[in-house]
PDB file of C-alpha atoms in Angstrom:
ATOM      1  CA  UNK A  30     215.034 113.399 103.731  1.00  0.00           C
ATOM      2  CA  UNK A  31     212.632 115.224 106.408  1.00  0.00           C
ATOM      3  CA  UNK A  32     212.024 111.472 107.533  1.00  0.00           C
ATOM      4  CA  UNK A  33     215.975 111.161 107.754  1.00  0.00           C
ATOM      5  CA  UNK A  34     216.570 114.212 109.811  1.00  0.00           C
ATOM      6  CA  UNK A  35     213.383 113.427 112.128  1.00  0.00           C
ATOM      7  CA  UNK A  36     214.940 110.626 113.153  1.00  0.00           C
ATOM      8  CA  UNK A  37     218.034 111.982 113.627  1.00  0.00           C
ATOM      9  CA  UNK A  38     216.388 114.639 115.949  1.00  0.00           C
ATOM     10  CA  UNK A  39     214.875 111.741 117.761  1.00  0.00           C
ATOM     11  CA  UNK A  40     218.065 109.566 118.644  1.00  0.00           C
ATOM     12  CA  UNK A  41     219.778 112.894 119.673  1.00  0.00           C
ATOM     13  CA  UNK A  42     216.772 113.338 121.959  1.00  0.00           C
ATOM     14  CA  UNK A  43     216.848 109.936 123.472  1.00  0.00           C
ATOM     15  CA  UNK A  44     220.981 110.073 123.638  1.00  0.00           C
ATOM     16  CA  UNK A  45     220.246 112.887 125.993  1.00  0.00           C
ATOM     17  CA  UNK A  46     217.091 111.544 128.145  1.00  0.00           C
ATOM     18  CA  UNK A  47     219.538 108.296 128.664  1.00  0.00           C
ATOM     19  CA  UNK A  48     222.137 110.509 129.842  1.00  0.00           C
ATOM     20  CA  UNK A  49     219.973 112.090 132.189  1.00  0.00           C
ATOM     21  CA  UNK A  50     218.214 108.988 133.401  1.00  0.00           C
ATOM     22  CA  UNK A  51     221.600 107.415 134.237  1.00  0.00           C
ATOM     23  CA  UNK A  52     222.809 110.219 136.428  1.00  0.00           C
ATOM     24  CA  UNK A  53     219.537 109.699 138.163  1.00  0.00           C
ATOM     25  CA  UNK A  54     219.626 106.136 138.923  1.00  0.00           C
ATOM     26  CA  UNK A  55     221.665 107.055 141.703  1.00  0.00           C
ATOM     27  CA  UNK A  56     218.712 108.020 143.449  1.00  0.00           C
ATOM     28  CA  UNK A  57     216.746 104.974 143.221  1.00  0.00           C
ATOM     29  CA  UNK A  58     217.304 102.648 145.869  1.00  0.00           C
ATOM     30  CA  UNK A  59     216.384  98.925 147.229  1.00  0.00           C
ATOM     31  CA  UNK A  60     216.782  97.375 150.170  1.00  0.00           C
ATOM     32  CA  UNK A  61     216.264  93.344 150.571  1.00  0.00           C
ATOM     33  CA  UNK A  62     217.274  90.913 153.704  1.00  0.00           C
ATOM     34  CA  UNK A  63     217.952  87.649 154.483  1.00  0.00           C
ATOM     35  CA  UNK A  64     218.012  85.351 157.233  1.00  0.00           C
ATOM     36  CA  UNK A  65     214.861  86.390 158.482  1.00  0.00           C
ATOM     37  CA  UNK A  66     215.618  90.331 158.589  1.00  0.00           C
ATOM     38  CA  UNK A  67     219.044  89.608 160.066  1.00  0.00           C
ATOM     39  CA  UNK A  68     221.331  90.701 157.455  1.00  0.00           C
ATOM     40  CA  UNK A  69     220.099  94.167 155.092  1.00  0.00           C
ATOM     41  CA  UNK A  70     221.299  95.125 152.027  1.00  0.00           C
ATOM     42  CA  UNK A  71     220.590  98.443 149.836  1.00  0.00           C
ATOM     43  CA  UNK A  72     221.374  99.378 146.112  1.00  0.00           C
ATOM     44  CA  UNK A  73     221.177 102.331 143.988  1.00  0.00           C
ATOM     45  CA  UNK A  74     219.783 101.962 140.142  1.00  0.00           C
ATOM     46  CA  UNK A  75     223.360 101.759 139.254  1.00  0.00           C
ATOM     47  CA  UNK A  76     223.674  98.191 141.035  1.00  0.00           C
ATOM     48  CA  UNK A  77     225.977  99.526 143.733  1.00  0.00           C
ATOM     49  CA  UNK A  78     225.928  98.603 147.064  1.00  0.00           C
ATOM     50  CA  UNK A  79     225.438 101.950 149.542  1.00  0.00           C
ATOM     51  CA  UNK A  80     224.767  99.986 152.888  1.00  0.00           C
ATOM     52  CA  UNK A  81     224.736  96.621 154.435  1.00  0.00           C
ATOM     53  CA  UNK A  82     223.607  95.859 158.188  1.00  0.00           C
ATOM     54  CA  UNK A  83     224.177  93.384 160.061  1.00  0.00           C
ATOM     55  CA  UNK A  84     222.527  92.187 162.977  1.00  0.00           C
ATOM     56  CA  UNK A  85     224.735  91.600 165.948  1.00  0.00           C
ATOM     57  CA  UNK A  86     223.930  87.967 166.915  1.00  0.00           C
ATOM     58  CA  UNK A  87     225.244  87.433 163.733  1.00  0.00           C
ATOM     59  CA  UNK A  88     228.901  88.358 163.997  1.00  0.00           C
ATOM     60  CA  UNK A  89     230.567  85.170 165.890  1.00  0.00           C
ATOM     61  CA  UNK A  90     233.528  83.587 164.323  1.00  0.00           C
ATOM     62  CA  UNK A  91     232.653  80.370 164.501  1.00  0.00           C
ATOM     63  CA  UNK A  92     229.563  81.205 161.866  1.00  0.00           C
ATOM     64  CA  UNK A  93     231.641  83.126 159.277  1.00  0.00           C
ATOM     65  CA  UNK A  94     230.386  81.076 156.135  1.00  0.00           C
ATOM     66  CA  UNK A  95     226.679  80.935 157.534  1.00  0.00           C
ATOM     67  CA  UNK A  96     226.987  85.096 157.892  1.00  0.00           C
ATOM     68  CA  UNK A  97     229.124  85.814 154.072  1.00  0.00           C
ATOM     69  CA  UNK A  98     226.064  83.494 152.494  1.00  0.00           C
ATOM     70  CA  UNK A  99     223.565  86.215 154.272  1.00  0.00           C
ATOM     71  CA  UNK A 100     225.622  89.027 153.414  1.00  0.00           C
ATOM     72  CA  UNK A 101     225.237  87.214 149.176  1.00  0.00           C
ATOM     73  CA  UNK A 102     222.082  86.437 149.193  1.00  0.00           C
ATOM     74  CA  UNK A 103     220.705  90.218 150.738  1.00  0.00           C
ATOM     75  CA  UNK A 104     223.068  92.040 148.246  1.00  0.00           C
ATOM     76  CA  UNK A 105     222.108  89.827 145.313  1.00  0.00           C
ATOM     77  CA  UNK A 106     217.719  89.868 146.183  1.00  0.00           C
ATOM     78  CA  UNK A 107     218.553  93.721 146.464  1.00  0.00           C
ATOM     79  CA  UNK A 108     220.426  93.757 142.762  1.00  0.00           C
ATOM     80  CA  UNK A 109     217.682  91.321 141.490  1.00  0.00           C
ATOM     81  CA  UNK A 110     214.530  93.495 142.787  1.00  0.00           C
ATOM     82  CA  UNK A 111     215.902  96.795 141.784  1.00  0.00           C
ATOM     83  CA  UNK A 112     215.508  96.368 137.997  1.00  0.00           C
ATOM     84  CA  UNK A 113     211.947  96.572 137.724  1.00  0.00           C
ATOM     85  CA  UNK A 114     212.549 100.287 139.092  1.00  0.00           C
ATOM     86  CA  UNK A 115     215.602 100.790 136.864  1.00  0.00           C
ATOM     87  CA  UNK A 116     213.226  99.334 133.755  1.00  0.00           C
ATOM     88  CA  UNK A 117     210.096 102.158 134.901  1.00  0.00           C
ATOM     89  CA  UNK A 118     212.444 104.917 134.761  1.00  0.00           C
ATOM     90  CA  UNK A 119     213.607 104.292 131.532  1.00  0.00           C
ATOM     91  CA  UNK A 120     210.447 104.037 130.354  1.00  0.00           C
ATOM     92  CA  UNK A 121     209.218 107.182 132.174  1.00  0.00           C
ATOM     93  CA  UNK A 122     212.893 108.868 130.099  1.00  0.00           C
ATOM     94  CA  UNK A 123     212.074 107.445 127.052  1.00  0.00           C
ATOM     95  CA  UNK A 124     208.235 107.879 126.797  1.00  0.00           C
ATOM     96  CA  UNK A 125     207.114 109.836 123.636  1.00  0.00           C
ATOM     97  CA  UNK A 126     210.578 109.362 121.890  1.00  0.00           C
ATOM     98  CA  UNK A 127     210.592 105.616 121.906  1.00  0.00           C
ATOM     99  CA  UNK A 128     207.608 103.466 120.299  1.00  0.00           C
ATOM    100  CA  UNK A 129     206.275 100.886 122.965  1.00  0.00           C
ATOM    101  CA  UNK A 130     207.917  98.028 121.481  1.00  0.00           C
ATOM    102  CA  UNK A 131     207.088  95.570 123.493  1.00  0.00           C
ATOM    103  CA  UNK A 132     210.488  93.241 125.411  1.00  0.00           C
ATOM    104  CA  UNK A 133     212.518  95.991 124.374  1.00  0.00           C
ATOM    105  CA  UNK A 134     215.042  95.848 126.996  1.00  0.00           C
ATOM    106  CA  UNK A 135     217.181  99.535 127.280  1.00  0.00           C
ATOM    107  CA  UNK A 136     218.810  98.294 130.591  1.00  0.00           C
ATOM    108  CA  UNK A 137     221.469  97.671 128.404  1.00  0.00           C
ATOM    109  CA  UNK A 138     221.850 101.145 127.823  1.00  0.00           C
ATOM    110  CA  UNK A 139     222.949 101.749 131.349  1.00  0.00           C
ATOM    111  CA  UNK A 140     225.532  99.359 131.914  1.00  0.00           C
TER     112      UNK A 140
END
């Protein structure tokens, strides 16, 4: 029973660190480019976009498509390179409440 209630005291524990780590992910950002630097993208932890730049040889009509396939690729790098600092913050939250277990993936947890 004292093994019952530990554990108990332990999921209530890491219910509240993830609560508290996603209300921080808002504060971890990324920033990736493409077309050489051209077109900048950043992202918080919660995968959403806070500012895009654009170069200004890059905004001609004639090169719309080549331009929205920067503007993709930058926003999606950005998305794609953030989640290695979204997974060390959970693991930061969750250290001493969690066992290392190892592929255990709590981005899930913050979807």
């Amino acid at each position: 029973m004292a093994d019952m209630m530990g554990l108990m005291g332990k999921m209530k524990d890491l219910q509240s660190r993830m609560k508290e780590a996603q209300d921080q992910l808002v504060h971890i950002t990324e920033t990736a480019e493409s077309g050489g630097g051209m077109v900048k993208a950043t992202v918080d932890g919660k995968r959403k976009l806070l500012s895009l730049d654009i170069d200004r040889d890059l905004i001609n009509a004639d090169d719309k498509e080549m331009l929205q396939d920067l503007i993709v690729a930058a926003v999606n790098k950005a998305n794609e390179n953030i989640e290695s600092k979204i997974q060390q913050h959970l693991q930061k939250v969750t250290d001493g409440v969690l066992p290392n277990i190892p592929g255990l993936d709590l981005g899930g947890f913050m979807k």
